[in-house]
XYZ file of C-alpha atoms in Angstrom:
718
model
C 10.162 8.538 10.617
C 11.420 6.082 7.884
C 14.239 3.270 8.421
C 17.307 2.530 6.761
C 18.873 -0.450 6.573
C 21.672 -0.918 8.800
C 24.713 -2.260 8.356
C 26.404 -5.524 9.404
C 24.031 -8.703 11.096
C 22.815 -8.271 14.583
C 24.740 -8.802 17.602
C 28.387 -10.054 15.287
C 28.496 -6.761 13.376
C 30.911 -4.744 14.987
C 32.277 -1.681 12.304
C 35.663 -2.953 10.850
C 36.031 0.462 9.719
C 36.284 2.102 13.196
C 33.590 4.669 11.824
C 31.123 3.839 14.582
C 30.441 1.370 17.088
C 27.241 -0.752 17.000
C 27.287 -3.687 18.745
C 23.592 -4.556 18.331
C 20.997 -3.707 15.636
C 19.065 -1.311 18.367
C 22.534 1.048 19.262
C 24.500 2.956 17.051
C 27.341 5.665 18.414
C 29.679 7.682 15.798
C 32.552 9.481 15.980
C 30.708 13.010 16.521
C 29.588 11.102 19.422
C 25.677 11.072 18.079
C 24.024 8.034 19.742
C 21.156 6.574 18.029
C 18.883 3.975 19.623
C 16.540 2.201 17.181
C 13.361 1.397 18.178
C 11.418 -1.948 17.316
C 8.479 -1.349 18.716
C 5.684 1.177 16.971
C 5.416 4.667 17.526
C 1.694 5.671 18.177
C 1.862 8.157 20.290
C 2.642 6.021 23.670
C 6.160 7.283 24.314
C 8.321 4.311 23.125
C 10.299 6.341 20.899
C 11.406 8.088 24.326
C 11.287 5.015 27.053
C 12.964 2.890 25.017
C 16.189 4.629 24.308
C 16.072 5.744 28.205
C 16.776 2.338 28.879
C 19.641 1.864 26.664
C 20.980 4.947 27.636
C 20.774 4.761 31.404
C 22.941 1.640 31.218
C 25.089 2.827 28.881
C 25.650 6.261 31.032
C 25.090 8.402 27.954
C 24.594 11.799 27.793
C 21.105 12.411 27.436
C 21.085 15.242 24.928
C 23.085 13.347 22.536
C 20.600 10.377 22.014
C 18.300 10.146 19.420
C 15.954 7.357 18.464
C 14.786 5.892 14.897
C 12.475 3.345 13.604
C 14.266 0.355 13.334
C 14.384 -0.804 9.822
C 12.092 -3.685 9.554
C 13.644 -7.277 8.897
C 11.932 -10.966 9.394
C 15.348 -11.524 11.384
C 16.665 -8.314 12.957
C 18.646 -9.388 15.678
C 19.389 -13.162 15.129
C 18.870 -14.928 18.564
C 16.784 -12.673 20.376
C 13.298 -13.932 20.998
C 11.162 -11.962 23.285
C 8.660 -13.711 25.389
C 5.834 -10.867 24.476
C 5.748 -11.607 20.489
C 7.928 -10.119 17.579
C 10.523 -7.769 17.792
C 8.313 -5.154 16.402
C 4.797 -6.443 17.960
C 3.208 -3.394 19.427
C 0.203 -4.094 21.863
C -0.965 -5.381 24.994
C 1.199 -2.598 26.707
C 4.090 -4.985 26.207
C 6.670 -2.813 24.996
C 8.581 -2.243 28.087
C 7.985 -5.297 30.085
C 9.697 -7.472 26.723
C 12.597 -5.523 25.568
C 13.748 -3.760 29.090
C 16.475 -6.196 30.204
C 17.600 -6.932 26.351
C 17.848 -3.388 25.805
C 19.774 -3.146 29.263
C 22.165 -5.632 27.897
C 22.883 -3.607 24.976
C 23.616 -0.391 26.777
C 26.002 -2.427 29.027
C 28.189 -4.096 26.216
C 28.680 -1.178 24.912
C 29.332 0.977 27.557
C 32.165 -2.112 28.277
C 33.518 -2.198 24.945
C 34.188 1.755 25.619
C 35.618 1.289 28.948
C 37.878 -1.537 27.426
C 39.089 0.985 24.387
C 39.981 3.699 26.684
C 41.850 1.379 29.087
C 43.805 0.028 26.656
C 44.781 3.627 25.533
C 45.393 4.339 29.334
C 47.307 1.198 29.439
C 45.151 0.829 32.998
C 42.819 -2.103 33.896
C 39.048 -1.553 32.807
C 38.384 -2.033 36.360
C 40.376 1.273 36.993
C 37.600 3.103 34.999
C 34.092 4.587 35.128
C 31.623 6.060 33.363
C 29.736 8.876 33.468
C 27.815 11.409 31.316
C 29.138 10.462 27.987
C 33.030 9.881 29.393
C 34.712 6.952 30.205
C 37.047 8.590 33.579
C 40.664 7.273 34.819
C 39.693 6.996 38.402
C 43.910 6.715 39.176
C 44.584 9.901 36.864
C 41.423 11.717 36.619
C 41.723 11.803 32.914
C 38.469 11.635 30.966
C 37.896 10.335 27.283
C 34.093 11.282 25.903
C 32.546 8.401 23.817
C 33.148 10.089 20.517
C 37.112 10.054 21.112
C 36.760 6.031 21.675
C 34.376 4.789 18.595
C 37.266 3.809 16.369
C 39.129 1.615 18.963
C 35.732 -0.004 20.542
C 34.345 -0.654 17.059
C 36.913 -3.377 16.856
C 36.971 -4.774 19.866
C 34.578 -8.079 20.173
C 31.360 -7.983 22.211
C 30.911 -9.264 25.568
C 28.902 -11.633 25.765
C 28.028 -11.477 29.809
C 27.823 -7.910 30.718
C 26.907 -6.479 34.886
C 23.469 -4.238 34.727
C 23.500 -1.546 36.968
C 21.362 -1.750 40.474
C 17.999 0.234 40.487
C 19.574 2.383 43.030
C 22.164 3.841 40.599
C 19.986 4.873 37.911
C 20.102 8.228 36.612
C 18.171 8.380 33.823
C 15.075 5.588 34.759
C 12.543 7.223 36.462
C 13.275 10.742 35.930
C 10.775 12.425 33.308
C 11.744 12.985 29.978
C 9.570 14.680 27.098
C 9.478 12.724 23.907
C 11.914 12.972 21.982
C 10.042 13.880 18.706
C 7.408 16.305 20.515
C 8.704 19.626 19.402
C 8.266 18.322 15.737
C 4.687 17.072 16.415
C 3.626 20.265 17.894
C 5.157 22.081 14.562
C 3.858 20.342 12.310
C 7.042 18.316 11.147
C 6.174 15.339 12.050
C 5.940 12.801 9.290
C 3.082 10.072 9.940
C 2.156 7.243 7.395
C -0.574 9.579 5.889
C 2.184 11.994 4.822
C 4.782 9.694 3.129
C 5.098 9.967 -0.326
C 6.815 7.981 -2.750
C 7.709 8.709 -6.365
C 5.327 7.571 -9.078
C 2.692 7.167 -6.333
C -1.060 7.186 -7.281
C -4.029 7.669 -4.941
C -7.315 5.565 -3.976
C -10.005 6.065 -2.462
C -12.217 3.146 -1.741
C -16.221 2.883 -1.671
C -16.489 -0.286 0.696
C -19.900 -2.812 0.701
C -21.819 -1.661 3.508
C -22.292 -4.835 4.812
C -19.235 -7.013 5.767
C -19.311 -10.236 3.650
C -21.346 -8.496 0.555
C -20.332 -8.926 -2.987
C -20.104 -6.352 -5.577
C -22.865 -6.766 -8.394
C -22.457 -3.832 -10.804
C -20.364 -0.805 -10.723
C -21.140 2.238 -13.646
C -18.264 4.833 -13.046
C -18.773 6.530 -16.015
C -19.554 10.147 -14.303
C -16.134 9.578 -12.916
C -13.986 10.570 -16.235
C -15.290 14.114 -15.744
C -13.162 15.047 -12.730
C -9.990 16.008 -13.414
C -7.328 13.695 -12.222
C -9.268 10.502 -12.661
C -7.564 7.499 -14.122
C -9.794 4.173 -13.281
C -11.312 2.097 -11.210
C -10.630 -1.192 -9.900
C -12.118 -3.642 -7.487
C -11.662 -6.341 -5.285
C -13.287 -8.863 -3.176
C -14.240 -9.357 0.476
C -12.048 -11.625 2.501
C -12.732 -13.721 5.490
C -10.142 -14.762 8.452
C -8.408 -12.944 9.679
C -8.969 -9.275 8.534
C -12.451 -9.157 7.012
C -12.547 -6.953 4.311
C -15.708 -5.143 2.958
C -15.491 -5.697 -1.123
C -14.538 -2.512 -2.487
C -14.524 -0.610 -5.625
C -11.300 1.935 -5.950
C -11.023 5.189 -6.980
C -7.728 5.504 -8.476
C -6.604 9.324 -9.172
C -3.369 11.407 -9.338
C -4.795 13.051 -5.736
C -6.328 12.491 -2.985
C -9.432 14.687 -3.730
C -9.479 13.978 -7.076
C -10.340 10.277 -5.783
C -12.686 11.418 -3.206
C -14.467 13.608 -5.363
C -14.981 10.794 -8.202
C -15.615 8.621 -5.817
C -18.998 10.622 -4.902
C -20.102 9.727 -8.474
C -19.608 5.849 -8.533
C -23.270 4.159 -9.302
C -22.771 0.768 -7.190
C -24.737 -2.388 -6.718
C -24.529 -4.809 -4.098
C -25.509 -7.885 -2.859
C -25.448 -7.820 0.700
C -25.782 -11.292 1.301
C -28.070 -13.189 4.051
C -27.254 -11.526 6.707
C -28.082 -7.847 5.897
C -30.552 -7.306 9.008
C -29.373 -7.336 11.940
C -29.271 -4.597 14.272
C -27.356 -4.253 17.899
C -31.202 -3.973 19.508
C -31.970 -7.711 18.568
C -28.593 -8.219 19.371
C -28.948 -7.256 23.240
C -32.139 -9.184 23.258
C -30.532 -12.035 22.361
C -27.973 -11.822 25.331
C -30.330 -11.309 27.474
C -32.041 -14.236 26.542
C -29.078 -16.134 26.148
C -27.641 -14.832 29.872
C -30.478 -16.692 31.516
C -29.214 -20.163 29.991
C -26.158 -22.045 30.943
C -22.403 -20.882 29.696
C -21.386 -22.651 26.659
C -18.149 -22.459 27.587
C -17.177 -22.632 31.554
C -14.414 -20.645 31.725
C -13.417 -20.719 35.137
C -14.285 -22.861 38.443
C -13.334 -22.719 42.525
C -15.251 -24.537 45.025
C -19.412 -24.851 44.422
C -21.753 -22.446 43.861
C -25.114 -23.981 43.999
C -24.719 -23.968 47.392
C -26.230 -20.743 47.278
C -25.946 -18.737 50.801
C -29.146 -17.182 52.117
C -28.860 -13.733 50.772
C -28.685 -13.374 46.897
C -28.031 -10.275 44.437
C -28.336 -10.326 40.640
C -27.304 -7.720 38.592
C -26.937 -7.617 34.766
C -24.447 -4.769 32.965
C -24.319 -4.205 29.260
C -21.634 -2.748 27.361
C -21.946 -1.604 23.577
C -19.517 -2.160 20.282
C -16.768 0.425 20.492
C -14.391 2.254 17.704
C -11.040 3.103 18.213
C -11.459 6.559 16.510
C -7.564 7.076 16.084
C -6.605 10.773 14.860
C -4.575 9.680 11.819
C -7.363 7.931 10.016
C -6.149 4.281 8.056
C -4.137 4.463 5.138
C -1.128 2.927 3.494
C 0.713 2.682 0.544
C 1.641 -0.185 -1.623
C 3.694 -1.398 -4.575
C 3.229 -4.713 -6.257
C 4.487 -5.446 -9.399
C 5.391 -8.866 -11.048
C 8.337 -10.559 -8.511
C 8.477 -7.077 -6.387
C 6.690 -5.656 -3.217
C 7.219 -2.575 -1.398
C 4.982 -1.279 1.509
C 5.131 2.036 3.546
C 2.631 2.184 6.956
C 1.980 2.252 10.578
C 1.712 -1.654 11.418
C 1.159 -2.653 15.154
C 1.869 -6.534 13.978
C 4.053 -6.030 11.083
C 5.239 -9.150 11.268
C 1.696 -10.902 10.611
C 1.004 -8.406 8.373
C 3.951 -9.326 6.191
C 3.331 -13.077 6.446
C -0.386 -12.327 5.178
C 0.761 -10.494 2.137
C 3.617 -12.557 1.395
C 0.504 -15.494 0.359
C -1.253 -12.532 -1.161
C 1.560 -11.706 -3.349
C 3.250 -14.819 -3.989
C 6.597 -13.799 -2.538
C 8.084 -14.844 0.575
C 8.418 -12.366 3.774
C 12.007 -11.702 3.517
C 11.804 -10.614 -0.375
C 8.931 -7.626 0.919
C 10.417 -4.451 1.236
C 8.680 -2.458 4.608
C 9.037 0.727 5.451
C 7.381 1.541 9.073
C 6.188 4.948 9.886
C 5.134 6.906 12.944
C 1.368 6.539 13.349
C -1.190 9.354 14.726
C -2.379 6.700 16.746
C -2.898 2.978 17.091
C -5.230 1.857 19.991
C -5.190 -1.711 18.515
C -6.553 -0.641 15.291
C -3.279 -0.877 13.762
C -3.132 -4.448 14.969
C -5.129 -5.468 12.036
C -4.138 -4.724 8.308
C -7.290 -4.870 6.395
C -6.099 -1.152 4.878
C -2.881 -2.429 4.582
C -4.240 -5.625 2.575
C -6.476 -3.159 0.712
C -3.826 -1.436 -1.014
C -1.727 -4.112 -1.961
C -4.628 -5.777 -3.601
C -5.310 -2.739 -5.764
C -1.664 -1.693 -6.386
C -1.653 -5.442 -7.671
C -3.946 -4.480 -10.847
C -2.625 -1.322 -11.446
C 1.348 -2.119 -11.060
C 2.305 0.720 -9.285
C 2.385 2.587 -6.042
C -1.004 3.227 -4.643
C -1.461 4.925 -1.747
C -4.950 4.318 0.119
C -6.420 6.733 2.158
C -9.687 6.434 4.286
C -11.599 9.331 5.481
C -13.252 9.811 8.784
C -16.570 8.218 7.701
C -14.444 5.335 5.977
C -12.624 5.147 9.607
C -15.908 5.055 11.745
C -17.839 2.317 9.449
C -15.220 0.321 8.655
C -13.876 -0.493 11.893
C -12.789 -3.849 13.966
C -15.084 -2.813 17.279
C -14.905 -3.816 20.861
C -17.343 -6.373 21.140
C -20.795 -5.648 22.619
C -21.290 -7.602 25.655
C -24.033 -8.495 28.267
C -22.580 -9.829 32.047
C -25.313 -11.752 33.893
C -24.055 -11.573 37.842
C -25.450 -13.267 40.719
C -23.591 -13.729 44.542
C -24.566 -14.653 47.605
C -23.730 -14.058 51.388
C -24.341 -15.973 54.732
C -26.493 -14.186 57.793
C -23.200 -12.389 58.727
C -22.518 -10.666 55.648
C -19.645 -13.019 54.445
C -19.621 -13.166 50.556
C -19.859 -17.335 49.890
C -20.591 -17.513 46.091
C -20.077 -15.204 42.707
C -21.310 -16.248 39.247
C -20.548 -14.323 36.146
C -22.109 -15.129 33.028
C -20.679 -13.371 30.001
C -22.532 -13.528 26.980
C -20.539 -11.528 23.687
C -19.372 -11.437 19.982
C -16.462 -13.094 20.109
C -13.238 -11.517 18.867
C -11.446 -14.794 18.546
C -14.207 -15.927 15.912
C -13.295 -12.632 14.037
C -9.624 -13.354 13.399
C -9.663 -17.392 13.707
C -12.894 -18.409 12.286
C -15.701 -19.798 14.362
C -13.751 -23.108 15.225
C -11.186 -21.536 17.094
C -9.243 -22.965 20.288
C -8.828 -19.592 21.718
C -9.533 -19.174 24.888
C -12.787 -16.553 25.188
C -11.837 -12.901 26.557
C -12.041 -13.143 30.151
C -9.258 -11.351 31.809
C -10.066 -8.747 34.042
C -11.791 -10.702 36.817
C -14.053 -12.657 34.834
C -11.644 -15.726 35.015
C -9.144 -17.181 37.443
C -8.117 -13.497 37.544
C -10.402 -12.447 39.930
C -8.341 -10.382 42.884
C -10.987 -10.747 45.730
C -11.183 -13.620 47.676
C -14.260 -15.608 47.275
C -14.485 -19.433 48.314
C -17.156 -20.293 45.842
C -16.638 -19.148 42.096
C -17.848 -19.677 38.733
C -17.588 -17.782 35.669
C -18.976 -18.854 31.616
C -18.942 -17.290 28.209
C -21.078 -17.605 25.566
C -20.443 -16.504 22.074
C -23.355 -14.920 20.039
C -22.399 -14.122 16.160
C -23.205 -11.419 14.692
C -22.322 -9.995 11.076
C -20.005 -6.940 12.077
C -16.156 -7.116 12.309
C -14.574 -7.478 16.057
C -11.063 -6.581 17.229
C -8.958 -5.054 19.716
C -9.370 -1.887 21.269
C -7.277 -0.339 24.151
C -7.426 -2.801 27.080
C -9.722 -5.267 25.056
C -11.497 -7.458 27.544
C -10.040 -6.020 30.801
C -12.174 -2.996 30.488
C -15.182 -4.730 29.471
C -15.310 -6.946 32.459
C -13.498 -4.935 35.413
C -16.980 -2.210 34.629
C -19.430 -5.437 35.827
C -16.519 -6.957 38.154
C -16.193 -3.240 40.015
C -19.760 -2.359 40.011
C -21.204 -5.390 41.133
C -18.579 -5.770 43.950
C -19.794 -2.293 45.057
C -23.796 -2.939 44.744
C -22.970 -5.705 47.000
C -21.094 -3.959 49.674
C -24.063 -1.242 49.344
C -26.613 -4.003 50.211
C -24.353 -5.005 53.433
C -24.796 -1.437 54.122
C -20.949 -1.789 54.077
C -18.505 1.182 53.406
C -17.674 -0.118 49.810
C -13.532 0.755 50.238
C -13.534 -0.977 53.255
C -15.263 -3.966 51.935
C -13.044 -4.516 49.015
C -9.886 -4.039 51.498
C -11.378 -6.849 53.324
C -11.442 -9.134 50.193
C -7.798 -8.200 49.211
C -5.729 -7.523 52.322
C -4.103 -10.422 53.858
C -4.582 -12.606 50.873
C -1.563 -14.076 49.249
C -0.251 -13.886 45.808
C -1.047 -16.491 43.752
C -0.602 -17.291 39.758
C -4.058 -17.703 37.551
C -4.500 -20.763 35.889
C -3.691 -21.689 32.498
C -2.385 -18.165 31.769
C -0.071 -18.668 35.063
C -0.101 -14.833 35.728
C 1.357 -13.596 38.975
C -1.054 -11.294 41.400
C -0.610 -9.958 44.185
C -3.876 -8.867 45.964
C -1.586 -6.600 48.327
C -0.304 -4.292 45.347
C -4.463 -4.040 44.184
C -4.956 -3.214 47.875
C -2.306 -0.488 47.907
C -3.584 1.010 44.836
C -6.838 1.642 45.934
C -5.869 2.836 49.493
C -3.812 5.769 47.514
C -6.689 6.854 45.186
C -8.796 6.768 48.285
C -6.130 8.800 50.294
C -5.552 11.514 47.288
C -9.269 11.679 47.046
C -10.022 12.540 50.751
C -12.466 9.714 50.686
C -12.899 9.431 54.654
C -13.356 13.540 54.898
C -16.893 15.450 55.188
C -18.232 15.967 51.870
C -19.730 19.020 50.552
C -23.225 18.612 50.030
C -24.286 16.665 47.157
C -21.025 15.443 46.773
C -20.458 11.675 46.083
C -17.153 9.496 45.378
C -16.789 6.149 44.056
C -14.041 3.743 43.630
C -12.574 1.193 41.506
C -9.572 -1.062 41.019
C -7.571 -3.917 39.274
C -5.199 -5.956 38.215
C -4.066 -5.347 34.615
C -3.011 -9.111 34.204
C -1.180 -9.278 30.981
C 0.691 -6.220 31.525
C 1.769 -6.851 35.437
C 0.371 -3.621 36.501
C -2.466 -2.735 39.402
C -4.498 0.549 39.380
C -7.106 2.656 40.782
C -9.687 4.910 40.021
C -11.261 7.322 42.379
C -14.224 10.064 41.148
C -15.490 12.742 42.901
C -19.072 13.792 41.709
C -21.426 16.554 41.853
C -25.097 15.858 41.764
C -26.668 18.872 39.877
C -30.207 17.503 39.055
C -32.037 14.432 38.500
C -29.815 12.464 36.540
C -27.407 15.615 35.545
C -24.154 15.888 37.244
C -20.765 17.312 37.142
C -17.174 16.033 37.303
C -15.575 17.443 40.263
C -12.257 15.276 40.309
C -10.663 12.290 39.292
C -7.683 10.322 40.814
C -5.490 7.379 39.080
C -2.948 5.534 41.138
C -0.620 2.844 39.569
C 1.633 0.354 40.600
C 3.666 -0.383 37.730
C 6.478 -1.609 39.125
C 10.024 0.305 38.043
C 8.753 3.227 36.030
C 11.292 4.500 33.338
C 9.720 7.711 31.935
C 7.940 9.478 34.589
C 6.453 12.458 32.309
C 5.678 9.291 30.159
C 3.492 7.513 32.734
C 1.772 10.605 33.413
C 0.822 10.992 29.784
C -0.190 7.818 29.185
C -2.332 7.889 32.504
C -4.089 10.457 32.174
C -4.684 9.930 28.124
C -5.820 6.485 29.243
C -8.429 7.889 32.070
C -9.852 10.329 29.110
C -9.999 7.476 26.515
C -12.020 5.626 29.070
C -14.418 9.026 30.282
C -15.575 8.915 26.703
C -16.596 5.131 26.867
C -17.945 5.685 30.350
C -19.888 8.969 28.887
C -21.048 8.811 25.202
C -19.103 5.980 22.959
C -21.278 3.842 21.119
C -21.185 2.169 17.848
C -25.077 0.993 16.846
C -25.879 -1.362 14.234
C -28.750 -1.030 11.595
C -29.212 -3.315 8.976
C -26.115 -4.794 9.257
C -24.752 -1.110 8.781
C -22.795 1.157 11.301
C -25.035 3.855 11.882
C -22.664 6.065 13.242
C -20.212 8.241 10.637
C -17.689 10.443 12.261
C -17.123 12.260 15.365
C -19.853 14.364 15.515
C -22.101 11.050 15.619
C -19.460 8.744 17.308
C -19.411 11.050 20.137
C -15.770 11.388 22.068
C -15.127 13.552 25.377
C -13.681 17.061 24.500
C -12.234 19.651 26.374
C -15.271 20.496 28.428
C -15.956 17.207 29.327
C -12.762 16.396 30.989
C -11.922 17.540 34.888
C -9.068 17.604 36.878
C -6.687 14.477 36.439
C -4.333 13.649 39.049
C -1.940 10.981 38.630
C 0.227 9.081 41.511
C 2.770 6.473 41.039
C 3.643 3.699 43.845
C 7.184 3.466 44.298
C 8.516 -0.181 43.501
C 11.486 -2.293 42.648
C 9.109 -4.973 40.962
C 10.513 -5.534 36.994
C 8.706 -2.717 34.847
C 4.904 -3.097 33.761
C 2.987 -1.441 30.927
C 1.033 1.518 31.631
C -0.701 2.428 28.029
C -3.788 0.545 29.340
C -4.049 0.116 32.703
C -5.817 3.624 33.491
C -8.657 2.238 31.377
C -10.781 -0.075 33.025
C -11.570 1.820 36.297
C -12.557 4.913 35.560
C -16.265 3.651 33.988
C -16.871 1.213 37.179
C -15.557 3.911 39.567
C -17.715 6.832 37.887
C -20.730 4.637 37.841
C -20.162 3.824 41.837
C -20.524 7.348 42.784
C -23.001 7.756 41.145
C -24.620 4.614 42.820
C -23.376 6.610 46.262
C -25.954 9.467 44.764
C -29.020 7.009 44.671
C -28.909 5.291 41.287
C -26.846 2.148 40.175
C -26.335 2.428 36.152
C -26.155 -1.020 34.558
C -24.917 -0.228 31.060
C -22.760 2.381 29.225
C -22.231 4.641 28.096
C -24.373 6.660 30.480
C -26.144 8.717 27.793
C -27.959 5.873 26.486
C -30.166 6.100 29.792
C -30.298 9.893 29.728
C -27.371 10.826 32.195
C -26.037 14.216 31.329
C -23.163 16.385 32.811
C -21.436 19.173 32.852
């Protein structure tokens, strides 16, 4: 899907010719009745190309069959005056798309609807208040006459755009909240959908890049003489490594007329690298360092409530560990750049195009508005395309050959040159009095920081503590202390789906579960005792609104749907976990039932996933996201891990970086909690609680897992 430039300029741009109605860059209605919603957020499989048009169509009272979605053509200022709280108009991350654009898109649809009503009222010589709309028609309530939107476009287009509009009450929604299949589902299933990797431009050549295996290494020498025997080989070019924010590896790019020729010639390169001083690091040594640092005082105090030094009579300490993780998008990284003197054009999938263009503008010596950017459909993101190292590579290569070049990573490139979710270790300590009342809670997180990678060692950004490792801890505990210690490591790091919430919810929900077991209390009821009755509050610093009752409700629904209180079969065990997905205003839980089939061997019989995300836009999309997030999290819990030896990633594809496959997936049931609250995000909400719920079920069977993936400690399943 490639966009095209829209006529007009934002809110002040009705069609003077009357050929179409376009009250805003997001919406266009033509005289055939076709309704096009231009989607600013990037479609990476999460369904924004369906959900966002549904919001517009709802307020427009459109016939959903006539609504199509297209990518909003990139501009540094596409809609003057609209500055969303959740970031730029094109930013796509943090499950923010629906939350950020919900009200604005409703206004767009409502404005167009009012203009169509006014045009019809003028024709009938009645007051607009005497007209209603329904399924793409304006209806005269006095005469019952009906006019389709297509017949009103010309007259409506020359009307002034209303500044104030009345939005529907949720009780009157007819499209929002209903299930709608993805608008491009048929194209995806039949192979007609065009992703970034499918795009071709005139005069384009291809590049396959051999990168230094160690971050910050340098090229010493390259011999490409053997490449000349490959048909289609053109030449090689080189580029240096870079620091913040993207951390490119130094590379040798093989240019050829086809990608297959480029890949074949690349294998014939003879390269000598200067790997630098940090070329002997390993994840085995890193976790030893983590363990040593965990015994020290945290370098940074993150959150403090009460006094944890007054430790109660009974204490429990546990340490949890989690590995580096890759994104594993189905479509590997790819990008096209055409850089010539005074000119730059880009093609590809980007989750943060504004940031990308800003950095590239400095690279090519042009202003951001001078760079033409063509955004494309992406075959997965999960946070990988928040980064744009692959785009910088294409720019640096094209700059040297002065023609369009398409860089394509193969699967090994993708796994070995990712921006990985940080490895971490969590030292947990709690105490309770002789009456079993929890008194203190301590959480020391030791991690390889993302902020240090993107901003440098002097970053002032807060550490990754959302997900209960800071002031957003949902349980009512009188004395809490959390701290953070960064340990540097020569591996690129970045945001992976659900980011720190996945990382932190695992130890929080595992530890609270273990405390309940030590107290001989039911883990579900113990959690509820720390949630129910607790008033809603705002977290410190980020001012996120947290309602513990919504956390409790998600947990209770999960327990109900997995028959938590019913008698269980022999060797069957249930684990639960819940959380507040803070920056996306959602509340979720998992319940997992397992059957132990041997020593450290189990079968997952059923997974229940629940969510309260406020008003639901697309019920079908929600189900897709909750199921997909659960499967993504199951991979992380069972088998996914990135390890490093001599500062090199050991894994080289999906055979060595394991992800869940069809036989690994048990029945998954998704349940929603009806709510009239403003919509929250769902793209990541189902991830954080799967791993702790599964591990809590295993703990109920007799052994508490304290590190992921489970395969690392000899667990097996199936």
